[in-house]
Coordinates of C-alpha atoms and ligand atoms in Angstrom, one line a residue:
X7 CA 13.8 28.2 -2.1
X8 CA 12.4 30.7 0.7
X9 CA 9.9 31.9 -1.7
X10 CA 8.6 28.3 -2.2
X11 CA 8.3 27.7 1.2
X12 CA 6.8 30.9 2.5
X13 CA 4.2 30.0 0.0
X14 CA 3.3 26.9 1.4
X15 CA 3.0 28.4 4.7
X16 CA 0.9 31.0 3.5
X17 CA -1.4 28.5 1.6
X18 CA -1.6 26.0 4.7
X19 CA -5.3 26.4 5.2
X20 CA -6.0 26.5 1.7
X21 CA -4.2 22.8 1.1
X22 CA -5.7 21.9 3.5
X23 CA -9.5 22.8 2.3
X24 CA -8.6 20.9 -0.7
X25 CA -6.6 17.9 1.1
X26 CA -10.7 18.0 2.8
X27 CA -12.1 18.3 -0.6
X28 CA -10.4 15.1 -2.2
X29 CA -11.5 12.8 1.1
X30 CA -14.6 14.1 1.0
X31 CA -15.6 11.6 -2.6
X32 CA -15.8 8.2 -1.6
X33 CA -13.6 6.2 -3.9
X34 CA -13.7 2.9 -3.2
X35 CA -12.0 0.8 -5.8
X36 CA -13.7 -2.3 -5.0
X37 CA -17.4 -1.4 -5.1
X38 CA -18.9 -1.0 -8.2
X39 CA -21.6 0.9 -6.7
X40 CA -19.1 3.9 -6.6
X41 CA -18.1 3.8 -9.8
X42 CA -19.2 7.3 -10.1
X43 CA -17.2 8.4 -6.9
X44 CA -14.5 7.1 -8.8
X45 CA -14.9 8.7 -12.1
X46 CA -15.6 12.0 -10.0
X47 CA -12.5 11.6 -8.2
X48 CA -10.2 11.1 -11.2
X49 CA -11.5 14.3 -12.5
X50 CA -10.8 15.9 -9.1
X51 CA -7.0 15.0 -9.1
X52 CA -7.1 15.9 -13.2
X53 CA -8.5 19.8 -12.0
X54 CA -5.9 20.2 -8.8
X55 CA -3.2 19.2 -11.1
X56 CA -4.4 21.7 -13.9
X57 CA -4.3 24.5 -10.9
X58 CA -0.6 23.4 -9.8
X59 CA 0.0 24.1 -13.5
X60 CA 1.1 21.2 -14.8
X61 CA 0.0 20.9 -18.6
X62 CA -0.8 18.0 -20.9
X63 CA -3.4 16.7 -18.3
X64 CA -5.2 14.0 -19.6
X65 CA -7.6 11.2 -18.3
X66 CA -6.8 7.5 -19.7
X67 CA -10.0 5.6 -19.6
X68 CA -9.4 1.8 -19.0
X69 CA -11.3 -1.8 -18.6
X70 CA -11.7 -0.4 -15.3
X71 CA -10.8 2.6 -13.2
X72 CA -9.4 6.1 -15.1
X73 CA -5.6 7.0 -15.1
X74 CA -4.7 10.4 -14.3
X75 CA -2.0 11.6 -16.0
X76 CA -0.1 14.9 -16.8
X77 CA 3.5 16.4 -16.9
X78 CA 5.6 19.6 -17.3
X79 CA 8.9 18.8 -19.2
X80 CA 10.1 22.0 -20.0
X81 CA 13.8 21.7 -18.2
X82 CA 15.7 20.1 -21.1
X83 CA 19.1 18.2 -20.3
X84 CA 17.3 17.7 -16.5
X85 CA 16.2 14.4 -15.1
X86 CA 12.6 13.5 -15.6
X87 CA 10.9 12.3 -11.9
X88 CA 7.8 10.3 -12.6
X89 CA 5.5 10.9 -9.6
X90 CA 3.1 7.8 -8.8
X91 CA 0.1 7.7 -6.5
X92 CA -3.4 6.1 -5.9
X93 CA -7.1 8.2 -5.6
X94 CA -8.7 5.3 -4.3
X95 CA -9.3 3.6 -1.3
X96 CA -10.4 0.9 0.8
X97 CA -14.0 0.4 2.2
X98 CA -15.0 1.4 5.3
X99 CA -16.5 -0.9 7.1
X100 CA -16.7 -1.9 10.0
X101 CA -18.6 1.6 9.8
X102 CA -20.1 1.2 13.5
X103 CA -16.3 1.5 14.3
X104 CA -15.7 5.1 12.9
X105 CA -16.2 8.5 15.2
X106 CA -16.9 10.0 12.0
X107 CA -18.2 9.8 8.9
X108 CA -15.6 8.4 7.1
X109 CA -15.9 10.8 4.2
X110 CA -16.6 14.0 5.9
X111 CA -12.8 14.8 7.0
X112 CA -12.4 15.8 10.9
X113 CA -9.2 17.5 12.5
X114 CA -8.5 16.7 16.0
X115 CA -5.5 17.1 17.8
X116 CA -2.9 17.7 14.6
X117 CA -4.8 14.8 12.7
X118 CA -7.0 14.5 9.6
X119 CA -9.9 11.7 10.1
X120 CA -10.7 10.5 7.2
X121 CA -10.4 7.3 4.7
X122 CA -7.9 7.7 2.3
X123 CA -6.5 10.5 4.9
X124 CA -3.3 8.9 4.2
X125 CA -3.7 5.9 2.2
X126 CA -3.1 7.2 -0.5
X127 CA -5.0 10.7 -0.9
X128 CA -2.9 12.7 1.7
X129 CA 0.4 11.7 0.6
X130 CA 0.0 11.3 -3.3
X131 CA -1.9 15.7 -2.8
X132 CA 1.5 16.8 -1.0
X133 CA 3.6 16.1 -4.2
X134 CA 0.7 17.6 -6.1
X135 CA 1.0 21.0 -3.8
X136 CA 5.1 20.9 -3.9
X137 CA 4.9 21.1 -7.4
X138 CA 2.3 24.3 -6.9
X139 CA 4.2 25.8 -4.7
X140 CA 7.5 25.9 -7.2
X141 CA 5.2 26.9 -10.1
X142 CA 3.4 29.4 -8.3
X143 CA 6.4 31.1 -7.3
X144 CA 9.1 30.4 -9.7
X145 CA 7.3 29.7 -12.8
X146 CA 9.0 26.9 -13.6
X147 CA 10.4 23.7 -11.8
X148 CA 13.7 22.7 -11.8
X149 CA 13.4 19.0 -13.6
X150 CA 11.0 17.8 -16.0
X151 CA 7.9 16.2 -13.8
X152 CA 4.9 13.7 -14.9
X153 CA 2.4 12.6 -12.2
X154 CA 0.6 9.3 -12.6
X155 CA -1.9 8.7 -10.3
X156 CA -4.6 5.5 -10.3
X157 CA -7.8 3.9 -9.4
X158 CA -6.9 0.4 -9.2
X159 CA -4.1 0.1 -6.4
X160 CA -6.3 -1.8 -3.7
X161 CA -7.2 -4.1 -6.1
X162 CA -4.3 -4.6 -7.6
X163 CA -3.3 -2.6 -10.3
X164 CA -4.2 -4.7 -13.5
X165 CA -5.2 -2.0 -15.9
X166 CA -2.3 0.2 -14.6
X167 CA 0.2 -2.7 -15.3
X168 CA -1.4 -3.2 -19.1
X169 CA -1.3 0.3 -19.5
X170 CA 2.7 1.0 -18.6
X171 CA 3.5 -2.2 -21.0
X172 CA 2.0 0.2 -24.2
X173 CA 2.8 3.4 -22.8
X174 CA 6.6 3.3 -21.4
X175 CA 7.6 6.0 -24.4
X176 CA 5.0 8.3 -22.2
X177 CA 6.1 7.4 -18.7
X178 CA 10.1 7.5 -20.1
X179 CA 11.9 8.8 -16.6
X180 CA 14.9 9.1 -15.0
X181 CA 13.5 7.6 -11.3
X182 CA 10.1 7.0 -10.0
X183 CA 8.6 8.7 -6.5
X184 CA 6.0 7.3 -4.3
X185 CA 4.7 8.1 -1.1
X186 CA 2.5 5.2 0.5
X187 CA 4.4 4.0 2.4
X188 CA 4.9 4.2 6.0
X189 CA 7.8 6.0 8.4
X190 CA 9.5 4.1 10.6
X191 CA 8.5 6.0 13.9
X192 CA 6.9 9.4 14.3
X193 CA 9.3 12.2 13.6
X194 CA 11.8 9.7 11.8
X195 CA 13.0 10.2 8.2
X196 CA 12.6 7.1 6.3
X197 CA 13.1 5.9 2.8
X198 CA 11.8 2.3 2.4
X199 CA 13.6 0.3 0.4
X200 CA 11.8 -2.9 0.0
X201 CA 7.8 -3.8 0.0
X202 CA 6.6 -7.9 0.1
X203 CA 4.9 -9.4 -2.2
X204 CA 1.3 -10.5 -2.1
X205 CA -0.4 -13.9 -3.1
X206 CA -4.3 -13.4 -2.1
X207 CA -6.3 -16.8 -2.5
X208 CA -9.8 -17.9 -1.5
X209 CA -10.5 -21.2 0.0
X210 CA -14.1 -22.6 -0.3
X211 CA -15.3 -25.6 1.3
X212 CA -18.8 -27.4 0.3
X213 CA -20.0 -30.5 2.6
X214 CA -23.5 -31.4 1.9
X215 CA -25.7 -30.2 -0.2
X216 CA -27.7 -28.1 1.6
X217 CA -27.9 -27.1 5.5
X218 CA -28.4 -29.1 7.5
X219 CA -30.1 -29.7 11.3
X220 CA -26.7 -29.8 13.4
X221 CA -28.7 -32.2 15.4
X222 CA -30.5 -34.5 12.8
X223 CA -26.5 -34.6 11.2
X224 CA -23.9 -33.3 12.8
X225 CA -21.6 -36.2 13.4
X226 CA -22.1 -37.9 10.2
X227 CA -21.5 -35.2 8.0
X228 CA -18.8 -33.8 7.5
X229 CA -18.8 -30.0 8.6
X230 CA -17.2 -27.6 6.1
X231 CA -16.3 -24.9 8.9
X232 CA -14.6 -27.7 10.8
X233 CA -13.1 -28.9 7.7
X234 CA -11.9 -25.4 6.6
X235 CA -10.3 -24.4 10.3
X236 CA -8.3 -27.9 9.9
X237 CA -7.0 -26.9 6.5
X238 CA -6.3 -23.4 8.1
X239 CA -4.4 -24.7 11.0
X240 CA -2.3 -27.1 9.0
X241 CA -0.7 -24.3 7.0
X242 CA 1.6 -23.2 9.8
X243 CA 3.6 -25.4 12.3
X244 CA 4.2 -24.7 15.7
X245 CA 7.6 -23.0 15.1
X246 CA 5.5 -20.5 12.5
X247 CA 6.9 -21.5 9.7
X248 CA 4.5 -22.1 6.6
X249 CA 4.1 -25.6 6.1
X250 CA 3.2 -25.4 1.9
X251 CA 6.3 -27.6 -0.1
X252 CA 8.6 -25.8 -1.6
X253 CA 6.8 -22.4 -0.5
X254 CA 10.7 -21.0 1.1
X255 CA 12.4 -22.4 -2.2
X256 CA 13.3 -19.3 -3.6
X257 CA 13.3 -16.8 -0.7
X258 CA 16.5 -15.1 -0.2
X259 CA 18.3 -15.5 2.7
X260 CA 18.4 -12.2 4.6
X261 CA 22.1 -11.3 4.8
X262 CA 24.5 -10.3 7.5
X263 CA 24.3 -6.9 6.2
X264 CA 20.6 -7.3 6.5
X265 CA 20.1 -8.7 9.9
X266 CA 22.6 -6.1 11.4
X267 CA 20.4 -2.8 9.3
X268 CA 17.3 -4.3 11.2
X269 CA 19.2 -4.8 14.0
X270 CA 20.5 -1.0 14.2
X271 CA 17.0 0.3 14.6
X272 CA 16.5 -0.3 17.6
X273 CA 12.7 -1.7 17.4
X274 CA 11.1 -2.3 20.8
X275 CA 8.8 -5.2 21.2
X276 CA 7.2 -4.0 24.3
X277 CA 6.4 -0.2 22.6
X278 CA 4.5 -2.3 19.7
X279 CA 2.6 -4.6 21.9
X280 CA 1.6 -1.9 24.3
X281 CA 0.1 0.2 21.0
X282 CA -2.0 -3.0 19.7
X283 CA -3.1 -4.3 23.2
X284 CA -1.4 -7.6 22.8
X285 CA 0.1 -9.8 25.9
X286 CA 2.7 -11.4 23.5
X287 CA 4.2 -11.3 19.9
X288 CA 4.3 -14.1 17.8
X289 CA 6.0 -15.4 14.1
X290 CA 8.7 -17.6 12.8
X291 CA 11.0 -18.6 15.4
X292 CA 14.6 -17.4 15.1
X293 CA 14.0 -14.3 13.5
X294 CA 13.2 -10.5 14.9
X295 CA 10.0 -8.8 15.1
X296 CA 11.1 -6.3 12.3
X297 CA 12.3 -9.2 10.3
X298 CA 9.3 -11.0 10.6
X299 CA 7.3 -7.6 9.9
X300 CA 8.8 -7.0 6.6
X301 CA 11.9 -9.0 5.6
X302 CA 10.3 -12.7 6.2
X303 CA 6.9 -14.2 4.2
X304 CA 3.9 -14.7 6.0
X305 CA 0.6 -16.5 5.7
X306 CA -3.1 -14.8 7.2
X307 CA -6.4 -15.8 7.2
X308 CA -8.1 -11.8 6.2
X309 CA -11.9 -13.1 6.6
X310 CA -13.7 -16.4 7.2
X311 CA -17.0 -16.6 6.4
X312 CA -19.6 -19.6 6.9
X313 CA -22.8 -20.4 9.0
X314 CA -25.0 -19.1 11.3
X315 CA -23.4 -15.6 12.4
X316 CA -26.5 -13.3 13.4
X317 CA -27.5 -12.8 17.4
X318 CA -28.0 -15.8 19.5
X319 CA -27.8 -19.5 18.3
X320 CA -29.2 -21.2 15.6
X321 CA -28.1 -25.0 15.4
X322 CA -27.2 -25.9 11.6
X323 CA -24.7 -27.6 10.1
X324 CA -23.7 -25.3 7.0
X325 CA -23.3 -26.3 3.3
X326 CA -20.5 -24.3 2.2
X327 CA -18.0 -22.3 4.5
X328 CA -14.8 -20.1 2.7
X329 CA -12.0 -18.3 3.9
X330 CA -9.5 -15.4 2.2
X331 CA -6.1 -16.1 2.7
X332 CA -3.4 -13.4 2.1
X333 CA 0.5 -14.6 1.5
X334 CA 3.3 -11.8 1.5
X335 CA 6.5 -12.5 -0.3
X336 CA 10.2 -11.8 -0.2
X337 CA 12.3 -11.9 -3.1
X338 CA 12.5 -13.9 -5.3
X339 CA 8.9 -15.7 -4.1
X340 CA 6.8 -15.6 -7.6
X341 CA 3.2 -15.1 -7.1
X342 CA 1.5 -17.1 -9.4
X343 CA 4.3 -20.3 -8.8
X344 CA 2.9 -19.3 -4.9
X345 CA -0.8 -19.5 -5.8
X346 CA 0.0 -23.3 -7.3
X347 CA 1.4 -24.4 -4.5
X348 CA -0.7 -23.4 -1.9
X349 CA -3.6 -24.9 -4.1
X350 CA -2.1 -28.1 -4.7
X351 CA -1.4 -27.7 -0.8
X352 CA -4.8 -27.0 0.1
X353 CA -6.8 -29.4 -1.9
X354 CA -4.4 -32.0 -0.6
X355 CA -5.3 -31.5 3.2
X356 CA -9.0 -32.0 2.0
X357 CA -11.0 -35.1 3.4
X358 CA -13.2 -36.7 0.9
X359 CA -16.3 -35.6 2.4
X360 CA -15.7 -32.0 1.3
X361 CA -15.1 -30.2 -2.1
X362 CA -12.9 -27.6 -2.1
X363 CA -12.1 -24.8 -4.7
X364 CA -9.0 -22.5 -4.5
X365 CA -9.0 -19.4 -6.6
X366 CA -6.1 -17.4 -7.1
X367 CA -7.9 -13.3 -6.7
X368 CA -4.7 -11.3 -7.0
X369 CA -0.8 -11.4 -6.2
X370 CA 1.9 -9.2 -6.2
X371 CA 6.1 -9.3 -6.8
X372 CA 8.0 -8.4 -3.6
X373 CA 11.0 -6.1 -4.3
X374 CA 14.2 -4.5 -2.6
X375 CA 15.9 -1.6 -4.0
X376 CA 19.6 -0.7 -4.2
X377 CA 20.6 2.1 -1.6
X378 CA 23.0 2.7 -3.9
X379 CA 21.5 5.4 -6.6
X380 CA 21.3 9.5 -6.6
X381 CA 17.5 9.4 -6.9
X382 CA 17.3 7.5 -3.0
X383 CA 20.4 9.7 -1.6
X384 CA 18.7 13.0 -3.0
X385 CA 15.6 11.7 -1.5
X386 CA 17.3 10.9 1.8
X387 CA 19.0 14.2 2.0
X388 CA 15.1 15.7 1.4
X389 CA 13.4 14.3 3.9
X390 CA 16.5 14.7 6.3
X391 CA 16.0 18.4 5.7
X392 CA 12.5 18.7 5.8
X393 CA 12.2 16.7 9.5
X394 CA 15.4 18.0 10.7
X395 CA 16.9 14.3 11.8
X396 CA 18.9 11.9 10.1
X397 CA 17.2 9.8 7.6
X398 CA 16.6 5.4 7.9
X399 CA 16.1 3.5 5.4
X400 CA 13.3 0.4 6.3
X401 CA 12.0 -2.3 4.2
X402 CA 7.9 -2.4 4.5
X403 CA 5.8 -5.0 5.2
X404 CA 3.1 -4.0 2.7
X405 CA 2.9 -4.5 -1.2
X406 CA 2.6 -1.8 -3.7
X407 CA 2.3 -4.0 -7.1
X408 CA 3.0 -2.0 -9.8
X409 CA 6.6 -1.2 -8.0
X410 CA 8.3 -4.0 -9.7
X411 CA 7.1 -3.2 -13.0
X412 CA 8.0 0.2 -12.3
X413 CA 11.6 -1.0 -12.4
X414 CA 11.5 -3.9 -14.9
X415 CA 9.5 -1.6 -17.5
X416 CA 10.6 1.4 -17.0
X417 CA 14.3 0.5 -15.6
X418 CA 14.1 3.6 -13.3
X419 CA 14.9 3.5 -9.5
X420 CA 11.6 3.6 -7.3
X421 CA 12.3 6.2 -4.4
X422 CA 9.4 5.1 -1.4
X423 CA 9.2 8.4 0.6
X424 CA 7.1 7.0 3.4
X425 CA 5.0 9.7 5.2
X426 CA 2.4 7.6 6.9
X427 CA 2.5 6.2 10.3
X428 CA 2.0 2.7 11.2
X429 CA -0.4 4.0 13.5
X430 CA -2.9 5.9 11.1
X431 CA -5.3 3.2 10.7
X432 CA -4.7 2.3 7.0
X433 CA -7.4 -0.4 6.0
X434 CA -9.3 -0.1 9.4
X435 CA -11.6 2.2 11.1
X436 CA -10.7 6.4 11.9
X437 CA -7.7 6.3 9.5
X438 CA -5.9 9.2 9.8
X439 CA -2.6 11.9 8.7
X440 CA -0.5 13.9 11.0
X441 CA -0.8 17.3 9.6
X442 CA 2.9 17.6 10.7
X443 CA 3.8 14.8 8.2
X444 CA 1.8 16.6 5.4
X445 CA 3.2 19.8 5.7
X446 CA 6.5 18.0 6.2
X447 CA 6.2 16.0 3.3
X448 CA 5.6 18.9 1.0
X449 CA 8.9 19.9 2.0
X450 CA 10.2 16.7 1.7
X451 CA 9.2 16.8 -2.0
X452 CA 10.1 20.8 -2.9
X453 CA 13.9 19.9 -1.4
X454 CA 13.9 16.6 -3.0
X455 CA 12.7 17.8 -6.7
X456 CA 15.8 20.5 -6.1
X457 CA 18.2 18.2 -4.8
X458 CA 17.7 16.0 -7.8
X459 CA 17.9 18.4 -10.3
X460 CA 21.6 19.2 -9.6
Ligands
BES668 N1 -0.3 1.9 0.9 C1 -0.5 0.5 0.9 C2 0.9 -0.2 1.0 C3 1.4 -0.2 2.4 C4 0.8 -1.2 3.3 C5 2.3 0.7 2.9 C6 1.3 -1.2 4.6 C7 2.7 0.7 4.2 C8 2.2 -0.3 5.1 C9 -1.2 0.1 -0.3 O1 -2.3 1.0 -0.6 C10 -1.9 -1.2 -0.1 O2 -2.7 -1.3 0.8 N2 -1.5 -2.2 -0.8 C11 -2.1 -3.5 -0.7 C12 -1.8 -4.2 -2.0 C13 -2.9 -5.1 -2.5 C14 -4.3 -4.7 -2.4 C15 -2.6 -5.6 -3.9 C16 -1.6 -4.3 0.4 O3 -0.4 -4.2 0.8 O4 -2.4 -5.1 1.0
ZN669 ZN1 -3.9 0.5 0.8

């Protein structure tokens, strides 16, 4: 094990280069203007996991972003860990926002700037660089590994999902790790044990046929930003709960066992309103802030477009206004059963003088996990080890898709070794990794592939 580690620590700045390397190609998923980035990027990860020595690396084209795959299975009678983890990433806009270019990687105080820095590119490379170390050193690892690493996860995971229906012979494993997910407070151990759900629907309102002089009309036409904000502030009631029939018809009550694990942690409310600048918290009434962060559904208006929205005023009354609406689920929500009701919802609220669409863009099954499984406590024991505190187990507000069909296809448990922080920005301008939780989190997954293996 020494040997491992003391090459780590002598290939820090090296890891780090390459950490640089990866952020430096912009691979953002959603913009078909970097589909090259993308196919540049899948060869990237492809070449780093060739130099850990992993073998069988191969490149899965699909309908839409490459699968990078590969795998070392030479530890008969071991247990095979399937490691899982996305090369793209989000855009970056608002760019104005960022103190750097968002794809030339800057370390200030212990911190990698960069997008992707640790959704997902930081933490998926520190299970690529565990598995280096061991080789490099050992010549051998002490289970049988495969990696499987995307393009599609912020979009959510379609390909990845038709792909792991044909290929389960090929992804056949004993447990499934992932790190994107977040710890629970700096310095803290965590393995998550739930993620939400997602339902993400667009709203688009149409009033007349063409805009119109606010003036000349406005008064006797109906307004589709009006219209739309109406419809928008129906969907919660005043007690925040979401106001859609049947929408809590299938959530699970959280348990006594569940209220007091949330309750144990301790969460302050006036730590998390001091970080985000906010006077007050809201959310459903008779529930915590952690519950309501991760154990409760929620409903968000993401954008809202419509109108006149350059410098100074311009009086019209718009044609069309639309608005993107993101849902996150608890078990046992269903997505798509979701995305029908808050359509049938929606289209309801509507006055005659509008039309309105709904589409459904993409959704997502929530999940929790059982505590209760070797591949979690070997995980817990790793990270407990490789941060040098006792380890918490959180459920996560966020969605990682393809985690439920993880476990229905695969019937392997998922271990989430969160290394991000809530604070590194994910999504949003000057994203960032603590180079702490990197180095850490390489350690996390040397001890954990050994602590498995027994
Ligand atoms: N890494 C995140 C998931 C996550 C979110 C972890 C928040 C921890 C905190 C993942 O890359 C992500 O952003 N998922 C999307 C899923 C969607 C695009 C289908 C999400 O949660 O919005
Ligand atoms: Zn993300």
């Amino acid at each position: 094990m020494k040997e491992i580690i003391n090459y780590t620590k002598n290939n820090k700045t090296k890891y780090l280069e390459e950490l640089k390397e990866y952020l430096r190609i912009p691979s953002i998923s959603t913009l078909e203007s970097h589909k090259g980035d993308i196919d540049n990027c899948s060869k990237f990860v492809a070449s780093k996991l060739k130099d850990a020595g992993m073998t069988e690396v191969k490149l899965f084209p699909t309908d839409g972003h490459p699968i990078v795959y590969a795998e070392w299975m030479k530890a008969p009678g071991r247990p095979t860990v399937l490691i899982y983890g996305h090369y793209d990433v989000q855009p970056v806009d608002p760019i104005e926002l960022w103190k750097n270019n968002p794809f030339d990687p800057v370390i200030k105080a212990g911190k990698i700037f960069a997008r992707g820095a640790d959704d997902n590119k930081g933490q998926n490379f520190v299970h690529i660089k565990s598995v280096e170390a061991y080789l490099k050193t050992k010549g051998e690892l002490p289970l049988n590994v495969k990696f499987l690493i995307e393009g599609e996860e912020e979009i959510g995971s379609e390909n990845l999902d038709k792909f792991l229906k044909k290929n389960k012979k090929l992804l056949k494993c004993d447990a499934v790790l992932i790190s994107d997910t977040s710890m629970y407070a700096p310095g803290v151990p965590t393995i998550n044990y739930g993620l939400r759900g997602l339902a993400y629907m667009e709203i688009e309102v149409t009033g007349p046929n063409r805009d119109l002089h606010s003036g000349s009309f406005g008064g006797g036409i109906a307004n589709p930003i009006n219209e739309l904000a109406k419809i928008i502030s129906k969907l919660q009631d005043k007690n925040g709960k979401i106001t859609i029939p049947d929408f809590y018809k299938d959530v699970k009550p959280l348990t006594r066992k569940d209220r007091e694990n949330y309750k144990k942690l301790n969460f302050s409310d006036v730590e998390l309103m001091k970080e985000y600048g906010v006077d007050e918290l809201q959310g459903e009434s008779g529930y915590s802030t952690l519950e309501r962060l991760s154990g409760r559904p929620t409903l968000d208006c993401n954008g809202i477009i419509g109108g006149f929205t350059s410098e100074g005023a311009k009086t019209v009354l718009p044609s069309k206004a639309s608005a993107k609406i993101s849902m996150r689920l608890v078990p046992d929500q269903n997505p798509l059963e979701i995305a029908k009701l808050f359509t049938k919802y929606v289209k309801s609220l509507a006055p005659k003088s509008v039309k309105i669409k709904v589409k459904d863009l993409h959704g997502g099954h929530p999940i929790v996990m059982s505590l209760d499984d070797k591949a979690i406590e070997a995980a817990a024991k790793a990270v407990s080890k490789a941060f040098g505190k006792e380890t918490v187990f959180t459920r996560e507000g966020g969605s990682i898709p393809i985690v439920i069909e993880f476990s229905k296809q695969l019937k392997a448990p998922v271990v989430l070794m969160g290394l991000g922080l809530e604070t590194d920005n994910i999504h949003s301008p000057n994203e960032h990794f603590l180079i702490k939780n990197f180095e850490r989190g390489i350690l996390s997954s040397i001890y954990f592939l050994d602590e498995y293996s027994k």
